[in-house]
Coordinates of C-alpha atoms and ligand atoms in Angstrom, one line a residue:
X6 CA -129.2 48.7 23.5
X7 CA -128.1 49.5 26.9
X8 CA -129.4 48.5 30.5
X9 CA -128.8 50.8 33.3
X10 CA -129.8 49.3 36.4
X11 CA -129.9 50.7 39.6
X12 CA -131.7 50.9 43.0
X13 CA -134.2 53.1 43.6
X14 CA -133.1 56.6 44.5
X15 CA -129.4 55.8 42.8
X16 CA -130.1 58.4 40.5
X17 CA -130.9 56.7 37.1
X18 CA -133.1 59.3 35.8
X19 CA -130.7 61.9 36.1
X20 CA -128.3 59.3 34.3
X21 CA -130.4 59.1 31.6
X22 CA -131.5 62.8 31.0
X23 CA -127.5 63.7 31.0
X24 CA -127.5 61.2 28.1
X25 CA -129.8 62.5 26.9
X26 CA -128.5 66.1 26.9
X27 CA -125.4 65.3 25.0
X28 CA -127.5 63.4 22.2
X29 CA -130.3 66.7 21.9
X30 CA -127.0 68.9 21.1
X31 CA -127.4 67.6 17.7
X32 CA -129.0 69.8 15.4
X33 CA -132.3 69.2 15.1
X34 CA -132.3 66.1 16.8
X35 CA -135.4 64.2 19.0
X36 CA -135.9 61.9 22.0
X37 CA -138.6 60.1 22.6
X38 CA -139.4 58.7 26.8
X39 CA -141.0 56.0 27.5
X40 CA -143.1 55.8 30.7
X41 CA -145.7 53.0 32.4
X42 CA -147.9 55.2 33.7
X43 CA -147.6 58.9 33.0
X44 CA -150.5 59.9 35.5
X45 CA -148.8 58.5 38.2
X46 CA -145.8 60.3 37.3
X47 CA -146.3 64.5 37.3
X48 CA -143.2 64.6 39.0
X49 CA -141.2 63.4 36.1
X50 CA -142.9 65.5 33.5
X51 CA -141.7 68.4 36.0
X52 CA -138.8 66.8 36.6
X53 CA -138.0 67.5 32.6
X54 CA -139.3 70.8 32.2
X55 CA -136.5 71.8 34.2
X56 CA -133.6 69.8 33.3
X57 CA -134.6 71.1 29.7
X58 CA -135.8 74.5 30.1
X59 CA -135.4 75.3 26.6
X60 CA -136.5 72.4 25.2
X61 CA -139.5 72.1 23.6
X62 CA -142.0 69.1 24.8
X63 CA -145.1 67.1 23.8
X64 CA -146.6 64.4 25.9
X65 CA -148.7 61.8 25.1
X66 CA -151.0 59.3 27.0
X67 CA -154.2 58.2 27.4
X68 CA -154.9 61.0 30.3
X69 CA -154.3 63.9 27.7
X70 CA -157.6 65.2 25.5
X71 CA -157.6 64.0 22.2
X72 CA -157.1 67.6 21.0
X73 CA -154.0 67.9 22.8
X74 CA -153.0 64.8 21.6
X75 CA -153.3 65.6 18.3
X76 CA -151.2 68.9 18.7
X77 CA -148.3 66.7 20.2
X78 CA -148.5 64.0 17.5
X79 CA -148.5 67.3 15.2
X80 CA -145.2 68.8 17.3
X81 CA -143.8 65.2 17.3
X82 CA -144.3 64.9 13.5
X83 CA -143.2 68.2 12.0
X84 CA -139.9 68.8 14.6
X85 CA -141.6 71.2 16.6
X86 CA -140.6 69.1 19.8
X87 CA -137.5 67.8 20.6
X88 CA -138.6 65.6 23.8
X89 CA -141.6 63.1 23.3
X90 CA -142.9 61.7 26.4
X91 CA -145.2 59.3 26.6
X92 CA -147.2 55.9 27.5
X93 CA -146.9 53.0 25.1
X94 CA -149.1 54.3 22.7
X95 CA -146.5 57.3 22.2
X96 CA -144.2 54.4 20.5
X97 CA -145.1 54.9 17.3
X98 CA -145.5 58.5 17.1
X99 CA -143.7 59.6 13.7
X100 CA -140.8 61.5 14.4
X101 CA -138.4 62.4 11.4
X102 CA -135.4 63.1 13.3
X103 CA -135.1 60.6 16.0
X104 CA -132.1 60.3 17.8
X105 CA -132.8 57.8 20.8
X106 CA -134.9 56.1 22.9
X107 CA -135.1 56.1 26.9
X108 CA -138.1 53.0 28.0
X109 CA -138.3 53.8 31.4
X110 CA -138.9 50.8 34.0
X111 CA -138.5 48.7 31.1
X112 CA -139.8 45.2 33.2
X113 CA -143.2 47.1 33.7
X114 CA -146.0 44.9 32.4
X115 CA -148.0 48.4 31.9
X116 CA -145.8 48.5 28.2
X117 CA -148.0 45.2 26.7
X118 CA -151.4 46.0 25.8
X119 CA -153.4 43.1 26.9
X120 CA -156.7 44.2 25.0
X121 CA -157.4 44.6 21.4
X122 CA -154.0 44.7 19.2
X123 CA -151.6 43.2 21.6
X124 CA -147.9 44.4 21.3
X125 CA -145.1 45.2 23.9
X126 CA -144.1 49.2 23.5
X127 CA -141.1 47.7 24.8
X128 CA -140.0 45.4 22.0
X129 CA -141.6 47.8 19.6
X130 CA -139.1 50.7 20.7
X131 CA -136.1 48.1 20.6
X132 CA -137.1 47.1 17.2
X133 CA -137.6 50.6 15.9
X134 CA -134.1 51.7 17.4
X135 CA -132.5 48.8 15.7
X136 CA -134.4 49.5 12.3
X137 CA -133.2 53.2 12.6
X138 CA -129.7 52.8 13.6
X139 CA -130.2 54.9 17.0
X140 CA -129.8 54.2 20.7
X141 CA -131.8 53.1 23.5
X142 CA -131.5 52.8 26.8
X143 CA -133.5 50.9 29.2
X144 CA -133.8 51.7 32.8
X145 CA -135.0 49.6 35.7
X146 CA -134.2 48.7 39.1
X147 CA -135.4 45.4 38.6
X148 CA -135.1 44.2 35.3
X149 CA -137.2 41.6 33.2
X150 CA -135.0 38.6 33.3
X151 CA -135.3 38.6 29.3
X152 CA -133.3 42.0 29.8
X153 CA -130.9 41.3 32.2
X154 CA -129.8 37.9 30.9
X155 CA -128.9 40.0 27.0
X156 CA -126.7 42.3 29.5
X157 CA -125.2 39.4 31.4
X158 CA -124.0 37.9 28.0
X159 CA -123.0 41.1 26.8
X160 CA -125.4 41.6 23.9
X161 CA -126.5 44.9 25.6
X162 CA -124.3 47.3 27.3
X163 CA -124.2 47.0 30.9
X164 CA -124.6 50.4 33.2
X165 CA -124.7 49.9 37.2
X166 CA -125.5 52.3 39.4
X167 CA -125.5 50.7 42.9
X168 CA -125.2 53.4 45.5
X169 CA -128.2 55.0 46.7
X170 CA -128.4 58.7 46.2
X171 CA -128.1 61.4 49.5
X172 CA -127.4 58.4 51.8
X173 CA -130.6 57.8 52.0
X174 CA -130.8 53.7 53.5
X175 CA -132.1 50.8 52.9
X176 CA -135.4 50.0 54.4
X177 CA -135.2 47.1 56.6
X178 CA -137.2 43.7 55.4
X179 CA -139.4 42.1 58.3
X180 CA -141.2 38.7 57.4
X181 CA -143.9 37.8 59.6
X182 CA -144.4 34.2 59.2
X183 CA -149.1 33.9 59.9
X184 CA -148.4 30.1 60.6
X185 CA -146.5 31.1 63.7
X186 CA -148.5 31.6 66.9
X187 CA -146.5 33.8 68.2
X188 CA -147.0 36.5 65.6
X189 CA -150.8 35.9 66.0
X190 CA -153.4 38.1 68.6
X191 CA -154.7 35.0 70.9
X192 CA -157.7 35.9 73.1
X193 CA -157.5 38.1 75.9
X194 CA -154.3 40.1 74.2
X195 CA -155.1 43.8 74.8
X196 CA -155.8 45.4 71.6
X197 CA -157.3 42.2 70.0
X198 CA -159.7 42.3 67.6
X199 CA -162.7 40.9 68.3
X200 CA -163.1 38.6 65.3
X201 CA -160.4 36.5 64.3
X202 CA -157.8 38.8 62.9
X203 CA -156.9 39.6 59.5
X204 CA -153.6 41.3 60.4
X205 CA -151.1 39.7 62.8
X206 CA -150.1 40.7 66.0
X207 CA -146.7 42.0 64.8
X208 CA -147.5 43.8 62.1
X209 CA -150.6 45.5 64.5
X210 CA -148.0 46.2 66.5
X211 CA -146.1 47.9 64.0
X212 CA -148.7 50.1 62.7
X213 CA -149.8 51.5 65.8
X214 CA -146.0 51.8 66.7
X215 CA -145.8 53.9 63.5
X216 CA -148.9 56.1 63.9
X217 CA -147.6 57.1 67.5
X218 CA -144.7 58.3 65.9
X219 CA -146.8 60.2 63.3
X220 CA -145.6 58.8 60.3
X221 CA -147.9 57.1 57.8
X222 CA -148.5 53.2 56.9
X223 CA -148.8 52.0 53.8
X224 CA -150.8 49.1 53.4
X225 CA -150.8 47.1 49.9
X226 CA -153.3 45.1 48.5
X227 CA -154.1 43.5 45.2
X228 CA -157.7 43.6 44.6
X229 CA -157.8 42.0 41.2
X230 CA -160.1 39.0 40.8
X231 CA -157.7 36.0 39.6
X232 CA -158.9 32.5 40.2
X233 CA -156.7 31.5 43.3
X234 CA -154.6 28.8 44.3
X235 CA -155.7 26.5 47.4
X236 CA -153.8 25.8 50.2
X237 CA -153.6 23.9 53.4
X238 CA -154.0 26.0 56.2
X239 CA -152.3 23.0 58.7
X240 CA -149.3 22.1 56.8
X241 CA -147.5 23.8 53.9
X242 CA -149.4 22.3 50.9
X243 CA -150.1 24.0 47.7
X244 CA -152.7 22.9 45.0
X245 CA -149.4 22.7 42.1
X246 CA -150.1 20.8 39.0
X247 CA -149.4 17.1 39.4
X248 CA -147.9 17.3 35.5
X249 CA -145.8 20.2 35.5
X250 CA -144.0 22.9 37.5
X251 CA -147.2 25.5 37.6
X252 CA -150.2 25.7 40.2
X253 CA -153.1 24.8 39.5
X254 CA -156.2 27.5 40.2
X255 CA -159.9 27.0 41.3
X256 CA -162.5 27.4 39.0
X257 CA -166.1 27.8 40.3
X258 CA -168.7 25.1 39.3
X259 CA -170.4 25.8 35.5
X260 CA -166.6 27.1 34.3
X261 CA -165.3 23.7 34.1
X262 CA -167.6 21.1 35.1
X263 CA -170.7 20.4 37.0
X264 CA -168.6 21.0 40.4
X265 CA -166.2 23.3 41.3
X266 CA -162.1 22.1 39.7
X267 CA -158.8 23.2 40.3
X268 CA -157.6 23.4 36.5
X269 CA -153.6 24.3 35.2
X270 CA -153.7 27.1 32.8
X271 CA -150.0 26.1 31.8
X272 CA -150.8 22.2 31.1
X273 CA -154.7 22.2 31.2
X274 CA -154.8 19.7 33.6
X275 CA -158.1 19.6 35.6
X276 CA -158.8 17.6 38.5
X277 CA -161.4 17.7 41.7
X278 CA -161.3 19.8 44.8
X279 CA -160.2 17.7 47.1
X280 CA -161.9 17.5 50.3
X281 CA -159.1 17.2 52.4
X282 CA -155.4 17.9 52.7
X283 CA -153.4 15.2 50.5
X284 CA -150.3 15.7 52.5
X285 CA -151.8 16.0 56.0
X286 CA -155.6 15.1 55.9
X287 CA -156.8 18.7 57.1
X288 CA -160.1 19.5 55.6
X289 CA -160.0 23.1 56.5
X290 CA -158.4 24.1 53.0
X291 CA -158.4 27.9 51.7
X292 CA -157.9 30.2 48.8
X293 CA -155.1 31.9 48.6
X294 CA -155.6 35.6 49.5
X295 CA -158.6 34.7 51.1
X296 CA -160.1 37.6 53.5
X297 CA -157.9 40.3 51.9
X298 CA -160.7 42.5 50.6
X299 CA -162.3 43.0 54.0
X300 CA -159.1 44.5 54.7
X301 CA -159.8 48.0 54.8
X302 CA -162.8 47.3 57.5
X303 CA -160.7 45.3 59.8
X304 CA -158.1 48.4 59.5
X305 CA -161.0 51.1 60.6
X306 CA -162.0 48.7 63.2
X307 CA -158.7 48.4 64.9
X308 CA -156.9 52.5 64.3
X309 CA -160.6 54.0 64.8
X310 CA -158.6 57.3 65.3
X311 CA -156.7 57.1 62.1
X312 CA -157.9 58.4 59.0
X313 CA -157.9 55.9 56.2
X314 CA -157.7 56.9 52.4
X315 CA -158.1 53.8 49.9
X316 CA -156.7 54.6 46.3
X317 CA -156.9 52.2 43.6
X318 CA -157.5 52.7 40.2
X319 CA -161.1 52.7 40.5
X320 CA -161.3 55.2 43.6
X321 CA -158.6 57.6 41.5
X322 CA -160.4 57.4 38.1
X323 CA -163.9 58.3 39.8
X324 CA -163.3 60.9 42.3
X325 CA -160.7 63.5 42.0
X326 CA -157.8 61.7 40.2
X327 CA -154.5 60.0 41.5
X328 CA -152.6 63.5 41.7
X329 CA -155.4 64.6 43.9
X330 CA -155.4 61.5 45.7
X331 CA -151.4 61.3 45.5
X332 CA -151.4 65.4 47.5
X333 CA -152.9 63.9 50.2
X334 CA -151.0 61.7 51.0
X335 CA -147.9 64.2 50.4
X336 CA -149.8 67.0 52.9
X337 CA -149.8 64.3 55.8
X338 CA -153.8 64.4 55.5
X339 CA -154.2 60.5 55.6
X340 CA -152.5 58.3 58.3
X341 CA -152.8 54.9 56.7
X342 CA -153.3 54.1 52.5
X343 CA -154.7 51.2 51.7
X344 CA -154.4 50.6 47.9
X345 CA -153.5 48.7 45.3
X346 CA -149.7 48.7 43.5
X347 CA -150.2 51.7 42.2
X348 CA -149.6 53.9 44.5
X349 CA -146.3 52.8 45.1
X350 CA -145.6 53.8 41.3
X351 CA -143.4 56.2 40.8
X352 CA -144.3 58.8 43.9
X353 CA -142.0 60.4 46.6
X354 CA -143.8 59.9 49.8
X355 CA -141.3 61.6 52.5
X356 CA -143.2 60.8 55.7
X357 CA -144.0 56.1 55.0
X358 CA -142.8 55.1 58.0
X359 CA -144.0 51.5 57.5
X360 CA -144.8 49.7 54.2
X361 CA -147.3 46.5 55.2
X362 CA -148.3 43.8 51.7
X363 CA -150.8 40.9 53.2
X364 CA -151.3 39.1 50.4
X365 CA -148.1 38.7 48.9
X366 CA -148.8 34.8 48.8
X367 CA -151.9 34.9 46.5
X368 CA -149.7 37.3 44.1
X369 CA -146.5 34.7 44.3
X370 CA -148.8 31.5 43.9
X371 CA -150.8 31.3 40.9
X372 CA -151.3 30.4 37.2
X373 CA -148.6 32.4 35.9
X374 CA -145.1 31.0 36.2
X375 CA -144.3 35.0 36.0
X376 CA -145.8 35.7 39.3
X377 CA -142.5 35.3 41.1
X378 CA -140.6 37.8 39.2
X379 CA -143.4 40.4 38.8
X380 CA -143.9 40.3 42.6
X381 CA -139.9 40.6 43.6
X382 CA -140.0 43.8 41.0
X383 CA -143.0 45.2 43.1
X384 CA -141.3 44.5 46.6
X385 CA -138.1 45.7 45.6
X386 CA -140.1 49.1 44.3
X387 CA -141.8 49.3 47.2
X388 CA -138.9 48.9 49.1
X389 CA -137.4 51.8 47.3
X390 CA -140.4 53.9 48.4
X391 CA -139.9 53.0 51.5
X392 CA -136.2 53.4 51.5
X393 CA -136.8 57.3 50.7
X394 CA -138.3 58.7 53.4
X395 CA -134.8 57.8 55.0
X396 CA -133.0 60.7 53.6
X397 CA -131.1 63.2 55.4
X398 CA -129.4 60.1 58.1
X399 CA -132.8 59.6 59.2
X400 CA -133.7 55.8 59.5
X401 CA -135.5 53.9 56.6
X402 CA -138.6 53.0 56.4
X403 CA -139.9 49.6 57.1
X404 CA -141.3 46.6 55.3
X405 CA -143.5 44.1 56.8
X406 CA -144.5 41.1 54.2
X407 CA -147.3 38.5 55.5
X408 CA -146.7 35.3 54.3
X409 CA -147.1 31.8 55.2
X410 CA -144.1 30.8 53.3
X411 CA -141.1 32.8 54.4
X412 CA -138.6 30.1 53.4
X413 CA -139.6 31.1 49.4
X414 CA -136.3 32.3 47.6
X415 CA -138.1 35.4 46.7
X416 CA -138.4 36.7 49.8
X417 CA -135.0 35.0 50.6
X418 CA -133.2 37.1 48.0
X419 CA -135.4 40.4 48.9
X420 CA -134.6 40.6 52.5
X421 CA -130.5 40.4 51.3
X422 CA -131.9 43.2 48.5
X423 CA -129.9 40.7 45.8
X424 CA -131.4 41.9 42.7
X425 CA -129.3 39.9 40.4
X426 CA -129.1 36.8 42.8
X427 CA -132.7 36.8 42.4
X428 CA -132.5 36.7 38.4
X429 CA -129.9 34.3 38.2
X430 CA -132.1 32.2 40.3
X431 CA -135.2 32.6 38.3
X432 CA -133.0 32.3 35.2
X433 CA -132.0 28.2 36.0
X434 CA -135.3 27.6 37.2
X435 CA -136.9 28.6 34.1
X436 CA -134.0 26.5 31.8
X437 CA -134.7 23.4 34.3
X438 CA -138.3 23.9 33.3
X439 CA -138.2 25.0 30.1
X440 CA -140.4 27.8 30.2
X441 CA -139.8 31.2 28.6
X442 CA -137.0 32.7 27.7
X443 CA -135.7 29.3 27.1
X444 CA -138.4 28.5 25.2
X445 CA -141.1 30.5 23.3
X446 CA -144.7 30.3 23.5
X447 CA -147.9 31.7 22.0
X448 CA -151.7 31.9 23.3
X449 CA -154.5 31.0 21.0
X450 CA -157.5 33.2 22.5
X451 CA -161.4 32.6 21.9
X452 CA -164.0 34.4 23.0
X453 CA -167.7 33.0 22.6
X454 CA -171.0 33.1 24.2
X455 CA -170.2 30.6 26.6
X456 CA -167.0 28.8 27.2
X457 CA -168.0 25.4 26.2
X458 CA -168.1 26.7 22.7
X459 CA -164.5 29.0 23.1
X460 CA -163.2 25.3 24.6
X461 CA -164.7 23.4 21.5
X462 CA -163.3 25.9 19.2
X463 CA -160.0 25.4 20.6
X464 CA -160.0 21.6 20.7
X465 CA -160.9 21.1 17.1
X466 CA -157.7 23.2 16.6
X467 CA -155.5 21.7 18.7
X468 CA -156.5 18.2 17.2
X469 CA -156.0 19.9 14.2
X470 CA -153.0 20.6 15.0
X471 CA -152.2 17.2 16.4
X472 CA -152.5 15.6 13.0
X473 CA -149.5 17.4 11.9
X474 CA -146.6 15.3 12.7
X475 CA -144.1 18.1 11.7
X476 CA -145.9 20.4 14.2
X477 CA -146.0 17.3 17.2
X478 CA -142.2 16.8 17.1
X479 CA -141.7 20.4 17.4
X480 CA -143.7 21.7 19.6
X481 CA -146.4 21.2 22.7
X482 CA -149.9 22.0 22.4
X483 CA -151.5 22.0 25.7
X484 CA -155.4 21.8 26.6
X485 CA -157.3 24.7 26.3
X486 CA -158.0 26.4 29.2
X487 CA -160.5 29.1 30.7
X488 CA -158.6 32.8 31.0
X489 CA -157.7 33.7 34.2
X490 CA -160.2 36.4 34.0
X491 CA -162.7 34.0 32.2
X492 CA -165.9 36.4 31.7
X493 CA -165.9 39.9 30.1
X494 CA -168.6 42.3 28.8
X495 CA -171.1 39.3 28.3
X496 CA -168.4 36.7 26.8
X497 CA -166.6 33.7 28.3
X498 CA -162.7 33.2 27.2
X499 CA -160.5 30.7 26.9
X500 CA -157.1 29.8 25.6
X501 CA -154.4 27.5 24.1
X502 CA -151.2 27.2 24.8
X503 CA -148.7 26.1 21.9
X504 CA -144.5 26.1 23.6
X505 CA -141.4 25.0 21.4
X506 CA -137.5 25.7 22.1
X507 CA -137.4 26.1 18.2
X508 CA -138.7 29.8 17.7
X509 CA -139.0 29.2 13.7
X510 CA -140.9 26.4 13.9
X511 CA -143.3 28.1 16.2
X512 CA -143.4 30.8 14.0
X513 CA -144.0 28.6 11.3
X514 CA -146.8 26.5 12.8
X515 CA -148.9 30.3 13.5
X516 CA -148.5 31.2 10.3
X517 CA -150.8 28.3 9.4
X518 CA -153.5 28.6 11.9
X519 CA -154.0 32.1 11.1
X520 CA -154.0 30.6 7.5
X521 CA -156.4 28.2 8.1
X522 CA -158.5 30.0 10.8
X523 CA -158.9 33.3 8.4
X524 CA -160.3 30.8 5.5
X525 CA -162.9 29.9 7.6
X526 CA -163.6 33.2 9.3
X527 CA -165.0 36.9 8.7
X528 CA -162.4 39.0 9.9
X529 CA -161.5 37.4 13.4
X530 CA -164.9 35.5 13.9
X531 CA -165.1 32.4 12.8
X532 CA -168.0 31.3 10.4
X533 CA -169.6 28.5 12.0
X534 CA -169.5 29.0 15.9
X535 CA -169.2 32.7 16.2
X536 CA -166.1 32.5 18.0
X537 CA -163.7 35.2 18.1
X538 CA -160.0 34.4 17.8
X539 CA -156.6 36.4 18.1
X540 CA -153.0 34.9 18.4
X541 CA -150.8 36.6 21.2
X542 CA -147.1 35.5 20.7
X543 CA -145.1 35.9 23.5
X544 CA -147.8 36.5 26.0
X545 CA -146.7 38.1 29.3
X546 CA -149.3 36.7 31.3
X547 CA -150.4 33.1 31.2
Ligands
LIG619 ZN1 -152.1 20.0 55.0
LIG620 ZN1 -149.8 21.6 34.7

């Protein structure tokens, strides 16, 4: 395999389609792209129409009708076309004379399927250009540390491409640190809200800075409905887990208890809310992210004048679509976007002049000890949007992050733009703690009628499991825990955590449970308590 790495804007895709051209010389011969999210990305689909003119072809995602699906799978199968383009589901399209494989944004999390049959297109495509003796070549400007650590050994080939293409520059970083008074609107500032604010006096500052100059803001926003950490809104304390390295989340009362816990989803710890501040006695603790979904009022209230369009997926799968949604933006209709991540996918914007994410704290704290990396790889795209606008020896666009934690290497290592500072970083954290990929991990999942039954279920397993003193010295079997998104479509879910460093006796020990689970189960329910069950090795998201 090889990794080509590069900033956005340094010109990987061209990198890769050149590659690409000398491999399609061959007679007959077929490539098949890997995308995230081909909706979001029109531009590329044109972008390979015209580098290949004469080539012939068929694209397949989720957006496309079935019919048209159908005739690309056909196209795919018989020959017919030479370039296959598509989401993960495209990864297993037959396609007789395959000559290599391009995954694009290979750290993207869009490649696992989280529902139903889980499986990484990612490792899939690796596996099947192994199996078929081809090439593949994954591209990202921020790759999964799993990836960059194989080209830092030198078990993949290593591509850089670290200039940024046209001149266009880097955006500049700004931290605004809300536990500083200075950043904040105190009463009587002209222009203060009348409520306490939700946005800081800087970044306010900023934005109407940036809409006097005509250019548009782009405000970020994760509206996702995780379980949240709490923190101290004195002092700098976070709720993490007294028994390992992770934090520990808030569950609402009924989940967990009779009142409402903070629980570990790495260790299964759970323990009270505490009613005050253990490290400085405050009683005024918060949820992370707390306030962020009134955001797009507060931002009406303040820019009256400015028209606001909100795109998420919800907002682009109702109304006119994201390319609809995406024009607007590109005709300068829209001053300010509020939205979630995806609109900073894969779209030239050429008039951001400001790039705003508020709650980049609830996204870095939480259950997942993958939060940190998946944020940095969202900042540092963002950035790259940002960046773009900057073309032409105009000036960059510019980021504002709010955070009450600015000391927090990711930001650190993203104001510096240090990429591979960051994953080196990441990488001896995760060997100090012994968390994935220096170890290897699967999730048992159960999904009942309520979770006390999913939680039984998984207890009688783990003890189960417990009596196995070959399995004990191997391996760690946590305490099940409720998911992070607990209820869905009527059920309640909750999982087990097994971890070993020995990947064969992990592999080993699933082999059993789906052994003994399946003997007393029809199909994936299980005969006696109704619960449904799956095994997810390698889970991206704990
Ligand atoms: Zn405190
Ligand atoms: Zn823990």
């Amino acid at each position: 395999a090889i990794l080509l790495q590069g900033q956005t804007g340094s010109g990987k895709t061209a990198v890769y389609l050149n590659w690409l051209e000398s491999i399609l010389k061959q007679e007959q011969a077929q490539v098949l792209i890997l995308v995230p999210e081909i909706n979001l990305t029109p531009q590329l689909e044109r972008r390979i129409h015209a580098y290949f003119p004469d080539r012939r072809m068929a694209v397949l995602h989720s957006g496309v009708s079935e019919k048209q699906r159908g005739l690309a799978w056909y196209e795919a199968m018989t020959g017919k076309a030479q370039i296959i383009l598509g989401t993960r589901l495209a990864v297993l399209t037959p396609i007789p004379n395959l000559r290599a494989i391009v995954v694009d944004e290979e750290h993207d999390t869009s490649y696992k399927q989280q529902e139903g049959t889980r499986y990484s297109a990612r490792d899939l495509a690796i596996w099947r250009a192994h199996d078929q003796h081809i090439p593949i070549l994954l591209s990202s400007a921020t790759p999964s540390l799993e990836t960059w650590m194989a080209a830092q050994a030198g078990r993949y080939e290593y591509i850089r491409l670290d200039q940024r293409a046209q001149g266009a520059s880097l955006p500049s970083v700004h931290l605004i640190n809300t536990r500083d008074p200075q950043s904040q609107f105190s009463p009587g500032d002209s222009g203060a809200p009348i409520q306490r604010s939700l946005i800081t006096k800087t970044l306010s500052h900023a934005i109407s800075k940036t809409l006097d100059q005509k250019k548009q803001c782009l405000i970020l926003i994760n509206r996702r409905g995780y379980a949240p950490v709490l923190n101290c809104t004195a002092c700098n304390w976070l709720s993490k887990c007294t028994q390992c390295s992770a934090c520990t989340v808030m569950h609402k009362a009924g989940a967990l208890g009779r009142r409402p816990v903070l629980s570990c989803h790495h260790c299964g710890l759970v323990k009270p809310i505490p009613s005050f501040c253990p490290d400085c006695g405050n009683i005024d603790l918060k949820a992370l992210g707390h306030g962020t979904q009134k955001m797009e009022d507060a931002i009406e209230e303040m820019w009256p004048q400015a028209r606001v369009l909100r795109v998420d997926t919800d907002s682009s799968r109702k109304s006119k679509g994201a390319e609809a949604l995406f024009q607007e933006i590109h005709d300068g209709n829209v001053d300010v976007v509020v939205g979630t991540q995806m609109i900073a996918k894969g779209n030239d914007y050429q008039n951001i002049g400001l790039v705003a994410v508020l709650d980049a704290d609830s996204r870095l704290y939480s259950a997942d000890f993958r939060a940190a990396e998946r944020l940095f790889a969202q900042l540092v795209q963002v950035a790259g949007r940002a960046g773009r606008s900057g073309t032409n020896g105009e000036k960059g666009g510019e980021i504002y992050i709010e955070t009450q934690y600015p000391e927090s290497p990711v930001f650190q290592f993203l104001l510096r733009h240090d990429v591979d500072g960051f994953l080196r970083f990441t990488a001896s954290e995760r060997e100090e703690a012994r968390l994935p990929p220096y170890s290897y991990q699967a999730l048992i999942h159960a999904e009942a009628k309520s979770l006390d039954k999913a939680i039984q279920f998984l207890n009688e397993l783990k003890d189960k499991l417990k009596a196995r003193t070959s399995i004990t010295k191997a391996l760690r079997v946590y305490d099940p825990v409720p998911k992070p998104v607990m209820r869905v479509a009527g059920s309640e879910r909750a999982q087990l955590l097994i971890e070993s460093t020995n990947r064969k006796a992990l592999q080993e020990t699933l082999e059993i449970v789906d052994q003994e689970l399946r003997q007393d189960s029809q199909g994936r329910i299980s005969n006696r308590s109704r619960v449904r069950w799956l095994i997810e090795r390698d889970p991206i998201a704990i």
